[in-house]
Amino acid sequence: FWITQHRGSAILVGGHTVRCHRLAAMSAHASGAWSRVAALSLRAFRRPVGIVAWAPISASPSAASTRAVSVYAMKRKAQEEDAAKAAAPSPYDAQSAREKRMLRGEGDRAPVTMDEGTAQTLREMRRCMDQRSWGDAVKIYEAAESTDGVLRNMALNACAKGFLYDKACQIWVKLQPEEKDIVAYSAMIDAARRVKKVNHAESLFAEMSVAGLEPNIVTYSCMIGAYSASGRPEDALRLFHEARQKVFEGAMNTSKQMLYTVAMSATARLGDYRRTRELFVLMGEDSVPVNNMHANALLTSCAGVADAATAQSIFEMLPLWGLKPRPAEYNILLSCCRNDLEKCKHIWAEMHEAGCQPNWKTNQTMLEAHVLAGDGPGAKALLDTFGAEFDWESRKAQTLVKRLNDLLAQPAVES
């Protein structure tokens, strides 16, 4: 097969550099589909992903175009991810269960002897954590008569997941130096990351070294995520490559997947498809399984410039990676096609046919497509159907509604 015989080589096609990469890992879920993979990758000389990776010879986006993400957007995304996990458990649940225990402070240590009261508190907190009732888990911790390291770390993790940064700080300042282990530091850095307190996250990361603690892959992922959310992709990539050298070997696949997810998100938010794709290819060379978050990052890297052709090629690759599109992937594809209202309507219909329930983000993107097309009546009719399935509080939604009102206020043009 030509590509397998020339992996690692570079050729020039139509003024674009094309480099062939190892295929085995990237098509792990596509056994027997090599010819279809090649056809999808090379069709119409679009920019494909993972199998044959190529891009126009151009400079990366400038640092000035770096886009940070708001805390509000991070909260909404976290809520969507929680809902998605509840509706469709991950195929790696058995593997990730141990990592969840590690985050709570229960992994890779000898069994802890505790009295019945502490054990009961542990069970109640774990139940709240499994139900994603983060605030309730923290309240149970605060009401406990006695606590230990497991409970403290679980409480810090609940604070992080629930965006309860101030509460996490209150717990943290009460800890003695010897109580601040790697799990506690990781959870606290994660809490700072989620509210974009990147300076605090950096200070915690540096403090670990002073305390003689080496960051693990979870700690690295949290710190890289803090850089990514704050619009600092170069720092994120620097730390990613450090983590890949120091803690990658021997880590579980779910941890490796998360490390790549946060690194790819850093370049995707920049709109840098080339570097996002390069990370994706590197992930294949590391034999890390592809998940929806990686596809999401690739699509996101196309959204800023509305690169519909590349986004469509990525989207069509999902089945070959063994992935089923979620609302999140459909939403980004819609955003990439926002300048083509008819295409958005087609995606909208396809989404319904696939049994994928639209959410507030889907509705917002469809409204944007109508507004960009100057279709005031169509946008108004669509808006009237949204009800609670629309984020009326977001700035973007309010801007779209204002633009819609401006469209409707314009006098009708006589034919």
Coordinates of N, CA and C in Angstrom, one line a residue, residues 114-250:
M114 N -10.2 3.5 59.0 CA -11.0 4.6 59.4 C -12.1 4.2 60.3
D115 N -12.6 5.1 61.2 CA -13.7 4.7 62.0 C -15.0 4.7 61.2
E116 N -16.0 4.2 61.8 CA -17.3 4.1 61.0 C -17.9 5.4 60.6
G117 N -17.7 6.4 61.5 CA -18.2 7.8 61.1 C -17.5 8.3 59.9
T118 N -16.2 8.2 59.8 CA -15.4 8.7 58.6 C -15.8 7.9 57.4
A119 N -16.0 6.6 57.6 CA -16.3 5.7 56.5 C -17.7 6.1 55.9
Q120 N -18.6 6.4 56.8 CA -19.9 6.8 56.3 C -19.9 8.2 55.6
T121 N -19.0 9.1 56.1 CA -18.8 10.3 55.4 C -18.3 10.1 54.0
L122 N -17.3 9.2 53.9 CA -16.7 8.8 52.6 C -17.8 8.3 51.6
R123 N -18.6 7.4 52.1 CA -19.7 6.9 51.2 C -20.6 7.9 50.8
E124 N -21.0 8.8 51.7 CA -22.0 9.9 51.3 C -21.3 10.9 50.3
M125 N -20.1 11.2 50.5 CA -19.4 12.1 49.6 C -19.2 11.4 48.2
R126 N -18.9 10.2 48.2 CA -18.7 9.4 47.0 C -20.0 9.4 46.2
R127 N -21.2 9.2 46.9 CA -22.5 9.2 46.2 C -22.7 10.5 45.6
C128 N -22.5 11.6 46.3 CA -22.7 13.0 45.7 C -21.7 13.2 44.5
M129 N -20.5 12.7 44.6 CA -19.6 12.9 43.5 C -20.1 12.1 42.3
D130 N -20.6 10.9 42.5 CA -21.1 10.1 41.3 C -22.3 10.8 40.7
Q131 N -23.1 11.5 41.5 CA -24.2 12.2 41.0 C -23.9 13.6 40.5
R132 N -22.6 14.0 40.6 CA -22.1 15.3 40.2 C -22.8 16.4 41.0
S133 N -23.1 16.1 42.3 CA -23.6 17.1 43.2 C -22.4 17.6 44.0
W134 N -21.6 18.5 43.3 CA -20.3 18.9 43.9 C -20.5 19.7 45.2
G135 N -21.4 20.6 45.2 CA -21.6 21.4 46.4 C -22.1 20.6 47.6
D136 N -22.9 19.6 47.4 CA -23.4 18.7 48.5 C -22.3 17.9 49.0
A137 N -21.4 17.5 48.2 CA -20.2 16.7 48.7 C -19.4 17.6 49.6
V138 N -19.2 18.8 49.3 CA -18.4 19.7 50.1 C -19.1 20.0 51.4
K139 N -20.4 20.1 51.4 CA -21.2 20.4 52.6 C -21.0 19.2 53.6
I140 N -21.1 18.0 53.0 CA -20.9 16.8 53.8 C -19.6 16.7 54.5
Y141 N -18.5 17.1 53.7 CA -17.2 17.2 54.3 C -17.1 18.2 55.4
E142 N -17.7 19.3 55.2 CA -17.6 20.4 56.2 C -18.4 20.0 57.5
A143 N -19.4 19.2 57.4 CA -20.2 18.8 58.5 C -19.6 17.6 59.3
A144 N -18.6 17.0 58.7 CA -18.0 15.8 59.3 C -17.3 16.2 60.6
E145 N -17.4 15.3 61.6 CA -16.7 15.5 62.9 C -15.2 15.3 62.7
S146 N -14.8 14.4 61.9 CA -13.4 14.1 61.7 C -13.1 13.9 60.2
T147 N -12.0 14.3 59.8 CA -11.6 14.1 58.3 C -10.2 13.5 58.2
D148 N -9.9 12.9 57.1 CA -8.6 12.4 56.8 C -8.2 12.9 55.4
G149 N -7.0 12.4 55.0 CA -6.5 12.8 53.7 C -7.4 12.5 52.5
V150 N -8.1 11.3 52.6 CA -9.0 10.9 51.5 C -10.1 11.8 51.4
L151 N -10.7 12.2 52.5 CA -11.9 13.1 52.5 C -11.5 14.5 52.1
R152 N -10.3 15.0 52.5 CA -9.9 16.3 52.1 C -9.6 16.4 50.6
N153 N -9.0 15.4 50.1 CA -8.7 15.4 48.7 C -10.0 15.3 47.8
M154 N -10.9 14.5 48.3 CA -12.2 14.4 47.7 C -13.0 15.7 47.7
A155 N -12.9 16.4 48.8 CA -13.6 17.7 48.9 C -12.9 18.7 48.0
L156 N -11.6 18.7 47.9 CA -10.9 19.7 47.0 C -11.3 19.3 45.5
N157 N -11.4 18.1 45.2 CA -11.8 17.7 43.8 C -13.2 18.1 43.5
A158 N -14.1 18.0 44.5 CA -15.5 18.4 44.3 C -15.5 19.9 44.1
C159 N -14.7 20.7 44.9 CA -14.6 22.1 44.7 C -14.2 22.5 43.3
A160 N -13.2 21.8 42.8 CA -12.7 22.0 41.4 C -13.8 21.7 40.4
K161 N -14.5 20.6 40.5 CA -15.5 20.2 39.5 C -16.7 21.1 39.6
G162 N -17.0 21.7 40.8 CA -18.1 22.6 40.9 C -17.8 24.0 40.8
F163 N -16.6 24.4 40.4 CA -16.2 25.8 40.2 C -16.3 26.5 41.5
L164 N -16.0 25.8 42.6 CA -16.1 26.4 44.0 C -14.7 26.8 44.4
Y165 N -14.1 27.7 43.7 CA -12.7 28.1 44.0 C -12.5 28.6 45.4
D166 N -13.3 29.6 45.8 CA -13.2 30.2 47.1 C -13.3 29.1 48.2
K167 N -14.2 28.2 48.1 CA -14.3 27.1 49.1 C -13.1 26.2 49.1
A168 N -12.5 26.0 47.9 CA -11.3 25.2 47.8 C -10.1 25.9 48.5
C169 N -10.0 27.2 48.4 CA -9.0 28.0 49.1 C -9.2 27.9 50.6
Q170 N -10.4 27.9 51.1 CA -10.7 27.8 52.5 C -10.2 26.5 53.0
I171 N -10.4 25.4 52.3 CA -9.9 24.1 52.7 C -8.4 24.1 52.7
W172 N -7.9 24.6 51.6 CA -6.4 24.6 51.4 C -5.6 25.2 52.5
V173 N -6.0 26.4 52.9 CA -5.2 27.2 53.9 C -5.2 26.5 55.2
K174 N -6.1 25.6 55.5 CA -6.2 24.9 56.8 C -5.3 23.7 56.8
L175 N -4.8 23.3 55.6 CA -3.9 22.1 55.6 C -2.5 22.4 56.0
Q176 N -2.0 21.4 56.7 CA -0.6 21.4 57.1 C 0.3 21.0 55.9
P177 N 1.5 21.5 55.9 CA 2.4 21.1 54.7 C 2.4 19.7 54.4
E178 N 2.5 18.8 55.5 CA 2.6 17.4 55.3 C 1.3 16.8 54.7
E179 N 0.2 17.5 54.8 CA -1.1 17.1 54.3 C -1.3 17.4 52.8
K180 N -0.4 18.2 52.3 CA -0.6 18.6 50.9 C 0.2 17.6 50.0
D181 N -0.5 16.6 49.6 CA 0.2 15.6 48.8 C -0.1 15.9 47.3
I182 N 0.3 15.0 46.4 CA 0.2 15.2 45.0 C -1.2 15.3 44.5
V183 N -2.1 14.5 45.2 CA -3.5 14.6 44.8 C -4.1 15.9 45.2
A184 N -3.8 16.4 46.4 CA -4.3 17.7 46.8 C -3.8 18.8 45.9
Y185 N -2.5 18.8 45.6 CA -2.0 19.9 44.7 C -2.7 19.8 43.3
S186 N -2.9 18.6 42.8 CA -3.6 18.5 41.5 C -5.0 19.0 41.5
A187 N -5.7 18.7 42.6 CA -7.1 19.2 42.7 C -7.1 20.7 42.8
M188 N -6.2 21.3 43.6 CA -6.2 22.7 43.8 C -5.8 23.5 42.5
I189 N -4.8 22.9 41.8 CA -4.5 23.5 40.5 C -5.7 23.5 39.6
D190 N -6.4 22.4 39.6 CA -7.6 22.2 38.8 C -8.7 23.3 39.1
A191 N -8.8 23.5 40.4 CA -9.8 24.5 40.9 C -9.4 25.9 40.4
A192 N -8.1 26.2 40.4 CA -7.6 27.5 39.9 C -7.8 27.6 38.4
R193 N -7.5 26.5 37.7 CA -7.7 26.4 36.3 C -9.1 26.8 35.8
R194 N -10.1 26.2 36.5 CA -11.5 26.4 36.1 C -12.0 27.8 36.2
V195 N -11.4 28.6 37.1 CA -11.8 30.0 37.2 C -10.7 30.9 36.6
K196 N -9.8 30.4 35.9 CA -8.8 31.2 35.2 C -7.8 31.9 36.1
K197 N -7.5 31.3 37.3 CA -6.6 31.9 38.2 C -5.2 31.3 37.8
V198 N -4.7 31.6 36.7 CA -3.5 30.9 36.2 C -2.3 31.3 37.0
N199 N -2.2 32.5 37.5 CA -1.0 32.8 38.4 C -1.0 32.0 39.6
H200 N -2.2 31.7 40.2 CA -2.3 30.9 41.4 C -1.9 29.5 41.1
A201 N -2.4 29.0 39.9 CA -2.0 27.6 39.5 C -0.5 27.5 39.3
E202 N 0.1 28.5 38.7 CA 1.6 28.5 38.5 C 2.3 28.4 39.8
S203 N 1.8 29.2 40.8 CA 2.5 29.3 42.1 C 2.4 27.9 42.8
L204 N 1.2 27.3 42.6 CA 1.0 26.0 43.3 C 1.9 24.9 42.6
F205 N 2.0 25.0 41.3 CA 2.9 24.1 40.5 C 4.4 24.2 40.9
A206 N 4.8 25.5 41.1 CA 6.2 25.7 41.5 C 6.4 25.3 43.0
E207 N 5.4 25.5 43.8 CA 5.5 25.2 45.2 C 5.7 23.7 45.4
M208 N 5.1 22.9 44.5 CA 5.3 21.4 44.6 C 6.7 21.0 44.6
S209 N 7.5 21.6 43.7 CA 8.9 21.3 43.6 C 9.7 21.6 44.9
V210 N 9.3 22.8 45.4 CA 9.9 23.2 46.7 C 9.6 22.2 47.8
A211 N 8.4 21.6 47.7 CA 8.0 20.6 48.8 C 8.5 19.2 48.5
G212 N 9.2 19.1 47.4 CA 9.8 17.8 47.1 C 8.9 16.8 46.4
L213 N 7.8 17.4 45.8 CA 6.8 16.5 45.1 C 6.9 16.7 43.6
E214 N 6.9 15.6 42.9 CA 7.0 15.6 41.5 C 5.6 15.5 40.9
P215 N 5.2 16.4 39.9 CA 3.9 16.4 39.3 C 3.7 15.1 38.6
N216 N 2.5 14.5 38.6 CA 2.2 13.4 37.8 C 1.4 13.8 36.5
I217 N 0.9 12.9 35.7 CA 0.3 13.3 34.5 C -1.0 14.1 34.7
V218 N -1.7 13.8 35.8 CA -2.9 14.5 36.1 C -2.6 16.0 36.5
T219 N -1.5 16.2 37.3 CA -1.1 17.5 37.6 C -0.7 18.3 36.4
Y220 N 0.1 17.7 35.5 CA 0.5 18.3 34.2 C -0.8 18.7 33.4
S221 N -1.7 17.8 33.3 CA -2.9 18.1 32.5 C -3.7 19.3 33.1
C222 N -3.8 19.4 34.4 CA -4.5 20.5 35.0 C -3.7 21.9 34.7
M223 N -2.4 21.8 34.8 CA -1.6 23.1 34.6 C -1.6 23.5 33.1
I224 N -1.6 22.5 32.2 CA -1.6 22.8 30.8 C -3.0 23.3 30.5
G225 N -4.0 22.8 31.1 CA -5.4 23.3 30.9 C -5.5 24.7 31.3
A226 N -4.8 25.1 32.4 CA -4.9 26.5 32.9 C -4.3 27.4 31.9
Y227 N -3.1 27.0 31.3 CA -2.5 27.9 30.3 C -3.4 28.0 29.0
S228 N -4.1 26.8 28.7 CA -4.9 26.8 27.5 C -6.1 27.8 27.7
A229 N -6.8 27.7 28.8 CA -8.0 28.5 29.1 C -7.6 30.0 29.2
S230 N -6.4 30.3 29.5 CA -6.0 31.7 29.7 C -5.3 32.2 28.4
G231 N -5.4 31.5 27.3 CA -4.8 32.0 26.1 C -3.3 32.0 26.0
R232 N -2.7 31.0 26.6 CA -1.2 30.9 26.6 C -0.8 29.6 26.0
P233 N -1.0 29.5 24.7 CA -0.7 28.2 24.0 C 0.8 27.8 24.1
E234 N 1.7 28.7 24.0 CA 3.1 28.4 24.0 C 3.5 27.8 25.3
D235 N 3.0 28.3 26.4 CA 3.3 27.7 27.7 C 2.7 26.3 27.8
A236 N 1.5 26.2 27.3 CA 0.8 24.9 27.3 C 1.6 23.8 26.6
L237 N 2.1 24.2 25.4 CA 2.8 23.2 24.6 C 4.2 22.9 25.2
R238 N 4.8 23.9 25.8 CA 6.1 23.7 26.5 C 5.9 22.6 27.6
L239 N 4.9 22.8 28.4 CA 4.6 21.9 29.5 C 4.2 20.5 29.0
F240 N 3.4 20.5 27.9 CA 3.0 19.2 27.3 C 4.2 18.4 26.9
H241 N 5.2 19.0 26.2 CA 6.3 18.2 25.8 C 7.2 17.8 27.0
E242 N 7.2 18.6 28.1 CA 7.9 18.2 29.3 C 7.2 17.0 29.9
A243 N 5.9 17.0 30.0 CA 5.1 15.9 30.5 C 5.3 14.7 29.7
R244 N 5.3 14.8 28.4 CA 5.4 13.6 27.5 C 6.8 13.0 27.8
Q245 N 7.8 13.7 28.1 CA 9.1 13.2 28.4 C 9.2 12.6 29.8
K246 N 8.5 13.2 30.8 CA 8.8 12.8 32.2 C 7.8 11.8 32.7
V247 N 6.5 11.9 32.4 CA 5.4 11.1 33.1 C 4.6 10.3 32.1
F248 N 4.8 10.4 30.8 CA 3.9 9.7 29.9 C 4.1 8.2 29.9
E249 N 5.3 7.7 30.0 CA 5.5 6.3 30.1 C 4.9 5.6 31.3
G250 N 4.1 4.6 31.0 CA 3.5 3.9 32.1 C 2.1 4.4 32.6

